[in-house]
Short mmCIF file of C-alpha atoms and ligand atoms in Angstrom, two decimals:
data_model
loop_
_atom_site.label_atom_id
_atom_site.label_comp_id
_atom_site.label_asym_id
_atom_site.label_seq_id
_atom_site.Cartn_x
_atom_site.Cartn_y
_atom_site.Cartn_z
CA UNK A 777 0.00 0.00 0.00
CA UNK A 778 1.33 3.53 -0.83
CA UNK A 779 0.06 6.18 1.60
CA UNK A 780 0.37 9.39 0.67
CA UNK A 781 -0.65 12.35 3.23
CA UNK A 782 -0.79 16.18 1.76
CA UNK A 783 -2.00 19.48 3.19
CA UNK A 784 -4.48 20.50 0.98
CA UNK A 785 -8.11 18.76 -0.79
CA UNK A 786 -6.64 20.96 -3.73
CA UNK A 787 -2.89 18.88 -3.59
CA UNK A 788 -5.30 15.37 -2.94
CA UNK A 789 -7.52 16.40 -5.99
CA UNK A 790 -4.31 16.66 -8.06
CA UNK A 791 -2.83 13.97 -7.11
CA UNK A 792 -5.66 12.03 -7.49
CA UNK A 793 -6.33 13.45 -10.80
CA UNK A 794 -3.02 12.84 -12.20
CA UNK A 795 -3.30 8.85 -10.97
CA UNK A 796 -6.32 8.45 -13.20
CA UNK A 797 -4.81 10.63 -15.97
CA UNK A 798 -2.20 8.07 -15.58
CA UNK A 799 -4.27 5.49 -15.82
CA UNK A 800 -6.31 7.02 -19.10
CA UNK A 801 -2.79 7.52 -21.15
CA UNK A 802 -1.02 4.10 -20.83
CA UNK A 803 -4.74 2.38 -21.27
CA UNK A 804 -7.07 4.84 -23.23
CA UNK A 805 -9.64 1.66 -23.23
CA UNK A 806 -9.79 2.01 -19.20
CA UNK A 807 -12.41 0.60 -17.25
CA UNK A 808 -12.68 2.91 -14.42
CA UNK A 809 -14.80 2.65 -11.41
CA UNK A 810 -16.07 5.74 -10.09
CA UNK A 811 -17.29 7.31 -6.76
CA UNK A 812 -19.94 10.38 -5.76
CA UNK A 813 -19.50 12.09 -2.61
CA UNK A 814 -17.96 15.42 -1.66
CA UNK A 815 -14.14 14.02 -1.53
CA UNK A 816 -13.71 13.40 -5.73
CA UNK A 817 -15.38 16.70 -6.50
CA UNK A 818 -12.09 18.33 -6.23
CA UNK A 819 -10.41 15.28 -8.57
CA UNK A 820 -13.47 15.63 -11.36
CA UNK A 821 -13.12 19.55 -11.20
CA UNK A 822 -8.94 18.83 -12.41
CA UNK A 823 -9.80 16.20 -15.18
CA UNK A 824 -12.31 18.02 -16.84
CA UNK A 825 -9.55 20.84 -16.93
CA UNK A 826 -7.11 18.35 -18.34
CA UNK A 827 -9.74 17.13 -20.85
CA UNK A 828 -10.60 20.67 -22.00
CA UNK A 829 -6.51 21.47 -22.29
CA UNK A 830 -6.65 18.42 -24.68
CA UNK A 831 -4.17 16.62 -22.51
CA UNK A 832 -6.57 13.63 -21.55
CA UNK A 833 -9.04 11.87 -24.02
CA UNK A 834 -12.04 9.87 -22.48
CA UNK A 835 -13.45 9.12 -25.70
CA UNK A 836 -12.67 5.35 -25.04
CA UNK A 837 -13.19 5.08 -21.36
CA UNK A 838 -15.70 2.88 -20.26
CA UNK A 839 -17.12 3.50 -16.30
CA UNK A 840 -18.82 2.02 -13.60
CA UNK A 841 -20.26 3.65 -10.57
CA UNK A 842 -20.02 2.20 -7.13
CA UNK A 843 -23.72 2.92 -5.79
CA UNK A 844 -27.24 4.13 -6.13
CA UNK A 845 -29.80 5.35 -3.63
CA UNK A 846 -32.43 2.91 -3.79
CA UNK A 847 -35.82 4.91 -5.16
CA UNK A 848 -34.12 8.46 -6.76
CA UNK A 849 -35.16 8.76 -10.07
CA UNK A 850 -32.01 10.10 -12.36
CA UNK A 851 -33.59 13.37 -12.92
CA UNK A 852 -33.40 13.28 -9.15
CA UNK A 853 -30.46 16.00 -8.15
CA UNK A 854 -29.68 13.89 -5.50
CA UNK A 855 -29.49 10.72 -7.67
CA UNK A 856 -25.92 9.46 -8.31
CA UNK A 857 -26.36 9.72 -11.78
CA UNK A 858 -27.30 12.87 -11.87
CA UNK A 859 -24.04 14.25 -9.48
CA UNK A 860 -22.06 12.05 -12.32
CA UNK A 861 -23.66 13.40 -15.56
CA UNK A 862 -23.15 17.21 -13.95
CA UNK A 863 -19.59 16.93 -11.46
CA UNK A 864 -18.03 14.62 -14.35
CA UNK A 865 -19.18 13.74 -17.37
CA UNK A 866 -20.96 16.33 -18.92
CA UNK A 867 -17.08 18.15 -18.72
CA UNK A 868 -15.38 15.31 -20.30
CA UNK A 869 -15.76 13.69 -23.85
CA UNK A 870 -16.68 10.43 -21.94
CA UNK A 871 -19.19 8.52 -24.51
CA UNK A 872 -22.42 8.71 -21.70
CA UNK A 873 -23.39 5.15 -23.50
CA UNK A 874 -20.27 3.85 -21.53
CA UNK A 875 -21.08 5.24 -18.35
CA UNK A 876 -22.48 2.93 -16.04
CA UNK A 877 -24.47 3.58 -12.46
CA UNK A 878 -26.55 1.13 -10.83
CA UNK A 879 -30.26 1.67 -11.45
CA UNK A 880 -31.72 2.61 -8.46
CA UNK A 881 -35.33 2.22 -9.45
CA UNK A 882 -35.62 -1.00 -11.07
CA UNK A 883 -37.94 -2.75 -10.38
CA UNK A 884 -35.78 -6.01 -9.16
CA UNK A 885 -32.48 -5.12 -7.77
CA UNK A 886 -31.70 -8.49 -7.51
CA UNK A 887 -31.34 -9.17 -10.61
CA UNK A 888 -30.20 -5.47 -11.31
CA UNK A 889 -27.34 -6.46 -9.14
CA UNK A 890 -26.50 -9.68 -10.74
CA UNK A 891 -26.62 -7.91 -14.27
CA UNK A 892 -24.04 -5.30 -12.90
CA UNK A 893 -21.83 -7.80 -11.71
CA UNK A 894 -22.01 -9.59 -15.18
CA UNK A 895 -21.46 -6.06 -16.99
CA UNK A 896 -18.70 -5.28 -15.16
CA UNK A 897 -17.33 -9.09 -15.61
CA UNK A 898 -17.60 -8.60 -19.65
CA UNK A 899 -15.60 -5.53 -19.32
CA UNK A 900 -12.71 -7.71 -17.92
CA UNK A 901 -13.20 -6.21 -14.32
CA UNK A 902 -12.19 -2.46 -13.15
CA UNK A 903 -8.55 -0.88 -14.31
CA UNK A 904 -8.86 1.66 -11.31
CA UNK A 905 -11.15 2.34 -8.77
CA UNK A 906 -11.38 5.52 -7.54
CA UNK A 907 -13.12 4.70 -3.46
CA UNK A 908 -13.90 7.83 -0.95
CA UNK A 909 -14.48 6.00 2.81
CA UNK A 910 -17.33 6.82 4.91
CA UNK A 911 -17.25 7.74 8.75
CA UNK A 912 -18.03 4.21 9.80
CA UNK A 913 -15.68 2.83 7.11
CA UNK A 914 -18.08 2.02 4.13
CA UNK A 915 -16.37 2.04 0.65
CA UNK A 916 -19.20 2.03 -1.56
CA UNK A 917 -22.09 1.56 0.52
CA UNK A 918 -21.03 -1.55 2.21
CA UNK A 919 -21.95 -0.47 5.70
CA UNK A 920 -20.34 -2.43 8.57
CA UNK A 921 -21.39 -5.57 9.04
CA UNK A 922 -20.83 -9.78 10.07
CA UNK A 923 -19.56 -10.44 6.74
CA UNK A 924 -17.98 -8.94 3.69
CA UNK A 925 -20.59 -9.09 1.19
CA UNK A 926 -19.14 -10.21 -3.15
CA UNK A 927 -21.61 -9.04 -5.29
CA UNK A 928 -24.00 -6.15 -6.20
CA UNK A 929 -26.92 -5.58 -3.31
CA UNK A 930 -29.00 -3.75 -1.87
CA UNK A 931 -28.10 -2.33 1.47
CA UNK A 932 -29.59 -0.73 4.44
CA UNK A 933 -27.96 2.61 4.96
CA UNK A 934 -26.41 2.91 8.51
CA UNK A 935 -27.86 5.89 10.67
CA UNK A 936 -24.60 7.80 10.44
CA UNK A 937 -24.45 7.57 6.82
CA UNK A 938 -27.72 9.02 6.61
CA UNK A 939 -26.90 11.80 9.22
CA UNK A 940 -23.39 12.19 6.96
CA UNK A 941 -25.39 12.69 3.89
CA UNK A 942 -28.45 14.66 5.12
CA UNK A 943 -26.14 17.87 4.10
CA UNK A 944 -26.77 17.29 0.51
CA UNK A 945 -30.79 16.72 0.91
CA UNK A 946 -33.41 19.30 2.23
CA UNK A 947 -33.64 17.39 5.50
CA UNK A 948 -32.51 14.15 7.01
CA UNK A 949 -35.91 12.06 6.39
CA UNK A 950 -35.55 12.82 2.54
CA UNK A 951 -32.20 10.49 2.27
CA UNK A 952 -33.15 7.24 0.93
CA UNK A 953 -33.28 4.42 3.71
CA UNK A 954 -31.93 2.30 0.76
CA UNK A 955 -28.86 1.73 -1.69
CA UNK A 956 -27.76 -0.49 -4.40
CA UNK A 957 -23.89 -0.97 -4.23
CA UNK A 958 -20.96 -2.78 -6.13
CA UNK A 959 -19.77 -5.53 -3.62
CA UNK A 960 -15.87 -6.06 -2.37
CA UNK A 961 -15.67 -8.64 -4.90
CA UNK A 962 -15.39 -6.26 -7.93
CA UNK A 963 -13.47 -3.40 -5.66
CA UNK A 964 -10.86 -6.47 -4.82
CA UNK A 965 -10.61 -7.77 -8.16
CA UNK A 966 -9.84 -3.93 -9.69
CA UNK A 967 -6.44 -4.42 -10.72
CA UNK A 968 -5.83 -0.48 -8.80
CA UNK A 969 -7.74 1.40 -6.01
CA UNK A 970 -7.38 4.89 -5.37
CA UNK A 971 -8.78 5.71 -2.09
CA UNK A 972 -9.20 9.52 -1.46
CA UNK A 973 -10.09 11.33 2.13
CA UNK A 974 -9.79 14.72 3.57
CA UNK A 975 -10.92 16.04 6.82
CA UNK A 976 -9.52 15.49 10.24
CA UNK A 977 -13.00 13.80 10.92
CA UNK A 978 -11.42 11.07 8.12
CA UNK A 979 -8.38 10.60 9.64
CA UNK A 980 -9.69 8.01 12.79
CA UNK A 981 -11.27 5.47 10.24
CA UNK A 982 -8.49 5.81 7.74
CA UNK A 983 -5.89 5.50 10.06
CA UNK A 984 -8.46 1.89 11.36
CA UNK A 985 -8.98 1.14 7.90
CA UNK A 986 -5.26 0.78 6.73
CA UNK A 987 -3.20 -0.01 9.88
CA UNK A 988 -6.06 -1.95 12.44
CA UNK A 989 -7.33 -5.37 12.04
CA UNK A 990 -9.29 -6.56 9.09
CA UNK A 991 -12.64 -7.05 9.73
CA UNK A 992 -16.33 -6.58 8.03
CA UNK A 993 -16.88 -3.93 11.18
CA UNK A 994 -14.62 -1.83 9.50
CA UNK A 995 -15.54 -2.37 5.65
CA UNK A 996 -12.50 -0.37 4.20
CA UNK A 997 -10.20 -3.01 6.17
CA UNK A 998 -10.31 -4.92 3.16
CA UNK A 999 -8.20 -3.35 1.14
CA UNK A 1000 -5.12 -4.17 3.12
CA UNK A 1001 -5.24 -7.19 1.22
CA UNK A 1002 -5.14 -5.68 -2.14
CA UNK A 1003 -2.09 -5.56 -3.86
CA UNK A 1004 -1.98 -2.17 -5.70
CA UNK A 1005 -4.00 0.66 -3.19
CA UNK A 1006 -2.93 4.12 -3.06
CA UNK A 1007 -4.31 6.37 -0.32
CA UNK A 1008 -3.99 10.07 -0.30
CA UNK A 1009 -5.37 11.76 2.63
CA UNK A 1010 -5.63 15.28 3.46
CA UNK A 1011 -6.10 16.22 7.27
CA UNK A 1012 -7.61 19.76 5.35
C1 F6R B 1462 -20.11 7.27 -2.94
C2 F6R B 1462 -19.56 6.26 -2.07
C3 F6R B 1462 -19.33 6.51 -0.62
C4 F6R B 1462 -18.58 7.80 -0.33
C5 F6R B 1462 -18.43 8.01 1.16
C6 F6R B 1462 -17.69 9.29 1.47
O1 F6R B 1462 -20.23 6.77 -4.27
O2 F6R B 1462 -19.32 5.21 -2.55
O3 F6R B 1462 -18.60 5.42 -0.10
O4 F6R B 1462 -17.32 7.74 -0.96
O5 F6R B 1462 -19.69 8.04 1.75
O6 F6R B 1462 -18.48 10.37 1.09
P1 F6R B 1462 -17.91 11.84 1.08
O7 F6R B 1462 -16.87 11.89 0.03
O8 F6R B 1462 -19.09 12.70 0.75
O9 F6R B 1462 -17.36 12.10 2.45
#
């Protein structure tokens, strides 16, 4: 694991940015896995500028979002596909027909989770994925729990996820109870994760995530056993 600390969300943005560029330049076909959240706004915000400069080409990129809120509609301004199309994509020249987010509203997300798993099994798996970390240690939505959970589901959000994320709805008893979220299976099998934090409220689960013991209480945990994770974390 590489663990890289900086003093700024600007610095971790850049950083961050220039990984994926990275990524883009030696493999323009990437299959990138992609996060929502406040902590890759920053990262977005400096691709898009290296798109526009003509120094990165998404053209062939092919991505796939971590999680959904179960029941948000994508016109929804809260939906994850909506923060995608307008913090990312709609900067980029990403083909939107190879941008992938779970579908929150269909109507089985059982099988809606199987058939993400499959997509993301025909596209040989994730080159990078780009993870923020919740304050109880979720990566994607997998909240703590017994067990580390493979595949696509559907997850009950934990009450200080919802608390977390009420800043981004009109009050806490609009955030969906619900979420649909890639399992560790396809975060593990990425052949690179980029795990991004800032905040000195961040720095007591990272510092659990990556140097306590694994364990499904502490979802993150599980990338200790991956062989390529980078972690930048900004205490600001
Ligand atoms: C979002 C996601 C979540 C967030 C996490 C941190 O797609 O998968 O795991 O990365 O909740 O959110 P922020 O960045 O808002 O602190």
């Amino acid at each position: 694991m590489k663990f890289i600390t900086v003093d700024s969300y600007e610095k971790l943005s850049r950083q961050a940015a220039n990984i994926i560029a990275a990524q883009v330049i030696s493999k323009p076909k990437s299959i990138l896995g992609l996060a929502t959240g406040s902590s890759p706004i920053g990262t977005y915000k400096e691709l898009a500028k290296k798109c526009d400069a003509g120094e990165l080409d998404f053209s062939d990129v092919t991505s796939v979002n971590l999680d959904e809120y179960v029941g948000l509609p994508v016109e929804n301004d809260q939906s994850y596909r909506y923060f995608m199309n307008t913090n990312l994509f709609e900067h980029i020249n990403i083909d939107i027909n190879r941008t992938n987010v779970p579908n929150g509203c269909a109507a089985d997300l059982e099988k809606e989770g199987a058939d993400y798993d499959a997509l993301i099994e025909s596209l040989g798996g994730i080159d990078l994925q780009l993870l923020g970390i919740g304050l109880d240690g979720h990566i994607g939505f997998n909240e703590p729990d017994d067990v580390f959970t493979k595949g696509t589901h559907v997850v009950t959000l934990d009450p200080s996820t919802i608390e977390a994320n009420a800043r981004f709805f009109a009050s806490e008893d609009e955030v969906p109870r619900k979420a649909i979220t890639m399992g560790m299976g396809a975060i593990m099998q990425a052949k690179k994760v980029l795990l991004i934090a800032n905040g000195k409220n961040k720095k007591d689960i990272v510092m659990q995530s990556f140097y306590g013991p694994i364990t499904p209480k502490v979802p993150a945990s599980i990338l200790q056993l991956h062989p390529d994770v980078t972690v930048i974390y900004s205490e600001n």
